[in-house]
Each structure stands twice: as structure tokens, then as C-alpha cells.
Short mmCIF file of C-alpha atoms in Angstrom, two decimals:
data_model
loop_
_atom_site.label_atom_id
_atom_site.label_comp_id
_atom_site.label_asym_id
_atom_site.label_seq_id
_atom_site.Cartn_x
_atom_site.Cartn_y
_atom_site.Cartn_z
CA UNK U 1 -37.26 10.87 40.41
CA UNK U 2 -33.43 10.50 39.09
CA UNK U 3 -32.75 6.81 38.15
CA UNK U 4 -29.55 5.71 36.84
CA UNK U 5 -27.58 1.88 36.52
CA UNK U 6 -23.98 1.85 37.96
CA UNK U 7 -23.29 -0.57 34.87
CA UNK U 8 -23.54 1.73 32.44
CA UNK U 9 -21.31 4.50 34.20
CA UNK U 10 -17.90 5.20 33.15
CA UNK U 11 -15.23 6.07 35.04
CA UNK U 12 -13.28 9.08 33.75
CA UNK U 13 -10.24 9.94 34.80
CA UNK U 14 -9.66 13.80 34.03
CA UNK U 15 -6.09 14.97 32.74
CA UNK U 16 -5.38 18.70 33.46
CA UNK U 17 -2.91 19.58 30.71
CA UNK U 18 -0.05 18.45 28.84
CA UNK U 19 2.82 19.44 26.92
CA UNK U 20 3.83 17.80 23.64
CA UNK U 21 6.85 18.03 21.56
CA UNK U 22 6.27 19.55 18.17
CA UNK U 23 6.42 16.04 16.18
CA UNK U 24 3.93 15.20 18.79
CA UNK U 25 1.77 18.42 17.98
CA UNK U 26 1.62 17.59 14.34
CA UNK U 27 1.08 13.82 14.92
CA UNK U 28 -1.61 14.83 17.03
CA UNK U 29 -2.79 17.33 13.78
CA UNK U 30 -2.79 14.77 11.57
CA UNK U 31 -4.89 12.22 13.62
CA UNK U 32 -7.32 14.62 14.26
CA UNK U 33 -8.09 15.63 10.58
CA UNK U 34 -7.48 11.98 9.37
CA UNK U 35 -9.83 10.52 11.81
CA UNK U 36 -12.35 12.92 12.30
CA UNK U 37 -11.93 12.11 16.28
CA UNK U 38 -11.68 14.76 19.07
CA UNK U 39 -8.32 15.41 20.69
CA UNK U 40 -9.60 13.08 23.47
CA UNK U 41 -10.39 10.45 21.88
CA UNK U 42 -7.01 10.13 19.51
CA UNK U 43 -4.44 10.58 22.43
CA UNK U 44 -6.89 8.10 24.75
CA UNK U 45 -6.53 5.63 22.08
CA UNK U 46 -3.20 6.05 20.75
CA UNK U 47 -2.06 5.56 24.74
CA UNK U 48 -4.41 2.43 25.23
CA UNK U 49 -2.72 0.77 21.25
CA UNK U 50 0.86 2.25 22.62
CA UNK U 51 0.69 0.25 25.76
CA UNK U 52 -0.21 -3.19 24.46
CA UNK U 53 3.15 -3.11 22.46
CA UNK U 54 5.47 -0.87 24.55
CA UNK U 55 5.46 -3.59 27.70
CA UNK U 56 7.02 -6.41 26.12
CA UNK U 57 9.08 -5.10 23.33
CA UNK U 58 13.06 -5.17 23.24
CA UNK U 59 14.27 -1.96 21.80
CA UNK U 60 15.81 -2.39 18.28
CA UNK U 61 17.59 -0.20 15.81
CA UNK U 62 17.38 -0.52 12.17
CA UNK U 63 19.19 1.57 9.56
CA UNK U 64 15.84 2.28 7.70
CA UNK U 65 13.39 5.90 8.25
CA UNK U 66 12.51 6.05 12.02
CA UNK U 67 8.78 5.70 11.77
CA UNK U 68 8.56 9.08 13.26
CA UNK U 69 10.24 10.37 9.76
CA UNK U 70 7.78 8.12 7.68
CA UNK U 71 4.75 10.08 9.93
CA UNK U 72 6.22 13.41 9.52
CA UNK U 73 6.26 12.56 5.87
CA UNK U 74 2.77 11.28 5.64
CA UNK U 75 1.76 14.41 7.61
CA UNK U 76 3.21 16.94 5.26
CA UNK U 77 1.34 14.93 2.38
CA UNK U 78 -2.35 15.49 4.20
CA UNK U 79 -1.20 18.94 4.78
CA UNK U 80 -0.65 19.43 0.77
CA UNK U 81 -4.01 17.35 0.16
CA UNK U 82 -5.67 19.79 2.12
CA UNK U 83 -4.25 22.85 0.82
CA UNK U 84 -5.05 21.26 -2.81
CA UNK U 85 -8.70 20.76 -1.47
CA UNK U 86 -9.01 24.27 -0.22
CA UNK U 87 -7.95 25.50 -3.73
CA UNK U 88 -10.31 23.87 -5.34
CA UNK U 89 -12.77 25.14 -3.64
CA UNK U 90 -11.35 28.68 -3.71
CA UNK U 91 -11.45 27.80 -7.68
CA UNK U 92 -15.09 26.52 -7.57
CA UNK U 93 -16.26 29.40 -6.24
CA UNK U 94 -14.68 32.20 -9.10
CA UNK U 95 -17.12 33.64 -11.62
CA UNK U 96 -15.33 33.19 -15.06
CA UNK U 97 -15.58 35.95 -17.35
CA UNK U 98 -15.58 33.84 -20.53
CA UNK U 99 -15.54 30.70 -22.09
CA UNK U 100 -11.81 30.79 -21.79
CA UNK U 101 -11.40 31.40 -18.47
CA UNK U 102 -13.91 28.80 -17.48
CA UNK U 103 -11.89 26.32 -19.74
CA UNK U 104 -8.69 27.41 -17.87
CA UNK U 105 -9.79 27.07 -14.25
CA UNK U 106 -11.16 23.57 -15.58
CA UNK U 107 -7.86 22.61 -16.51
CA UNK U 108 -6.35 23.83 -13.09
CA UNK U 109 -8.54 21.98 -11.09
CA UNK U 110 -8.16 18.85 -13.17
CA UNK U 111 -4.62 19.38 -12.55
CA UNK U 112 -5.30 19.77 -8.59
CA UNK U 113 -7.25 16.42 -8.88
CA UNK U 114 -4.42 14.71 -10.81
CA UNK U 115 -1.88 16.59 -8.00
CA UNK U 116 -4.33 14.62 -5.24
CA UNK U 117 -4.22 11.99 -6.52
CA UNK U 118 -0.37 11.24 -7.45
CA UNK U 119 -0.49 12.45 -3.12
CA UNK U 120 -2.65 9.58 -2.15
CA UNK U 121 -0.13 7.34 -3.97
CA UNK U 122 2.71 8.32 -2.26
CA UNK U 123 1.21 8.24 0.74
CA UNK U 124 0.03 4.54 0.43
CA UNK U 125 3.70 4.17 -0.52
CA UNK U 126 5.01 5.66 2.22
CA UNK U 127 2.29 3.85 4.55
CA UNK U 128 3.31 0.57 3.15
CA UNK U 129 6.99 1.34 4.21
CA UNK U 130 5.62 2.17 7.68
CA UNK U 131 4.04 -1.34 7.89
CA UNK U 132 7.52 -2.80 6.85
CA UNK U 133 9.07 -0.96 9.58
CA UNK U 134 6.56 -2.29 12.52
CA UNK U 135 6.45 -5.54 11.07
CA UNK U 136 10.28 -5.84 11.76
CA UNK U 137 11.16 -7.88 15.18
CA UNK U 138 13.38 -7.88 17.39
CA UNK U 139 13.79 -11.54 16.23
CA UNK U 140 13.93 -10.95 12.79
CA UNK U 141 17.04 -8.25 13.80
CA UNK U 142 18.89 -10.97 14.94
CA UNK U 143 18.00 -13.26 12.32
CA UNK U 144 19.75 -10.93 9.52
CA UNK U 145 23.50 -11.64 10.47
CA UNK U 146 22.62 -15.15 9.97
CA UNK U 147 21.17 -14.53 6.04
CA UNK U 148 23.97 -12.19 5.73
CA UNK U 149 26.46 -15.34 6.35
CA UNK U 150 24.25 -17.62 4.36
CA UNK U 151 24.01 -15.23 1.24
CA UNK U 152 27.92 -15.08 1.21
CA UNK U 153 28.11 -18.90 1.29
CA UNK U 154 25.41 -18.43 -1.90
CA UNK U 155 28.14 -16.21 -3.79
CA UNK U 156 30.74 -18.62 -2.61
CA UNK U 157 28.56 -21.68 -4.51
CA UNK U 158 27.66 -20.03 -7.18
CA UNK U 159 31.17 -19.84 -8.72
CA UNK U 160 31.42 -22.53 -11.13
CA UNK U 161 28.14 -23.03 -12.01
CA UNK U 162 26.68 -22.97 -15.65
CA UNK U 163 24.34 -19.92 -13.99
CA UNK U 164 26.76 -18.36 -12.26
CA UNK U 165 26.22 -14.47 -13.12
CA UNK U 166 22.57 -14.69 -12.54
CA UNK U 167 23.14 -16.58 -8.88
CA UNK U 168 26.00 -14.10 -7.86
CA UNK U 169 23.85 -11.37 -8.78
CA UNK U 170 20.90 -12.07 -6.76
CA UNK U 171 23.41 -13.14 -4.05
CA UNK U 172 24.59 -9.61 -4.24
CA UNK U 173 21.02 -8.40 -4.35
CA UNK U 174 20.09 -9.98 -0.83
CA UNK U 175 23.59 -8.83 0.33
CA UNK U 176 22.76 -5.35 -0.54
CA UNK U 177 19.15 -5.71 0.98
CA UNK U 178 20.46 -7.12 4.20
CA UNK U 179 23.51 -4.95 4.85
CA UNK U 180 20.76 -1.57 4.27
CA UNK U 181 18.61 -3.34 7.31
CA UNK U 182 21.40 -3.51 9.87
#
């Protein structure tokens, strides 16, 4: 006899097929080997986190990386930590013929090592820019003409002063900063 509880069913919707755009391809890539999830399961959940921000966001335009150019980057840096992983391996398994030759593939894949890690730095770089660029609102976007006016009335007070050079100069710093965003 077949029992079974309705609560614990799921429903599942079934999607035939799909097309993606190349970016979307190697996004899709990257997720996969990054989070060791199915294809399912990363587009299911990348739709579900999509929609919670994609209904009641303005669209906004800074003068920064698209994110899509920070993920292609971060993608091509995976891609290189796995290549550097498979050549270790590839380097693991060789039979050295000496003392020498051990010593040298020791040094290459020390090197390898020190070429994964320098990756993983730039990549947490490169992730924390990412961050940056979500955390910016649509708010904050039309905050910046405001600061923009505000450091200018900073350069404008600073002249004058006994500290003059170092206020004018960090006036022109935030100027600079600003006038990159927008």
C-alpha cells in the first residue's frame, strides 16, 4: 500500500529549454563550478534573488564597471584558478628523473600556489568593487550632485585658511571621487 502526505509534495513547474546569451552561458559556468549546484538549482535561485530586487528598483546609470564586466572579470579569474589547479595536478603526477628535476617541478608548483593565490586576491578585490556597485541607490545617485555642490563650496572656504592646501586638496579629492560616480 502507497502512502504519501500532500504537505510534503512540491510543486514543480517543468521548463522545456532556453536560450542564453553568451555572458549568460559563462555566468551560468561560473555558478556552477563556484557553487557546486546543478544547473537547476543556480538559474531557480538566481531568478527567485533577481525578482525580490528587480520589482521595485528605478533604473540607474553610473559611470563605474557594469557589474556584468566585474562578473566577466571574476569569471576569467576562476577559469585561470582552475587551469592553475589542473597543472598542478598534471605536475603532481610526473615521475622526476633526479633530484633536480624534483627540485624544479617543486619550485613550479610553489609558483602555481603563489599564482593562486595573488588570483584569490584579486578576485576579493574585484568582489569588493561588485558590492560597491549594488550597494549604490538610486537615492544615493541623486544625492551626488548635491556633495558635488557642497565640495565646491569646501574649496570655496578653504581659501584663506591657515590649512588651506591640505583642505583644497581633499576638496579636490571628493570632487574627483564624485565627478568618476556620475
Amino acid at each position: 500500500m502507497k502512502c504519501f502526505c500532500l504537505f510534503h509534495m512540491k510543486e514543480m513547474k517543468r521548463v522545456a529549454s532556453f536560450s542564453l546569451t553568451e555572458a549568460g552561458y559563462q555566468a551560468l559556468l561560473t555558478l556552477e563550478k563556484r557553487t557546486k549546484k546543478t544547473r537547476k538549482e543556480v538559474v531557480s535561485s538566481s531568478l527567485t534573488a533577481a525578482l525580490g530586487t528587480t520589482l521595485s528598483q528605478p533604473v540607474i546609470t553610473f559611470q563605474l564597471p557594469s557589474p556584468e564586466e566585474v562578473m566577466f572579470l571574476r569569471t576569467e579569474i576562476l577559469n585561470l584558478e582552475c587551469s592553475a589547479d589542473d597543472l598542478i595536478k598534471a605536475l603532481f603526477g610526473l615521475r622526476p628523473k633526479d633530484k633536480d628535476q624534483s627540485k624544479h617541478i617543486a619550485g613550479l608548483i610553489t609558483q602555481i600556489q603563489d599564482h593562486i593565490k595573488d588570483l584569490r586576491v584579486l578576485d576579493r578585490i574585484l568582489s569588493n568593487k561588485q558590492h560597491l556597485l549594488k550597494s549604490l541607490s538610486a537615492s544615493d545617485y541623486k544625492l551626488i550632485p548635491k556633495l558635488i555642490d557642497k565640495a565646491e563650496e569646501m574649496k570655496v572656504a578653504a581659501f584663506g585658511k591657515h590649512d588651506s592646501t591640505s583642505r583644497l586638496a581633499r576638496a579636490e579629492v571628493l570632487l574627483k571621487l564624485l565627478r568618476i560616480v556620475v
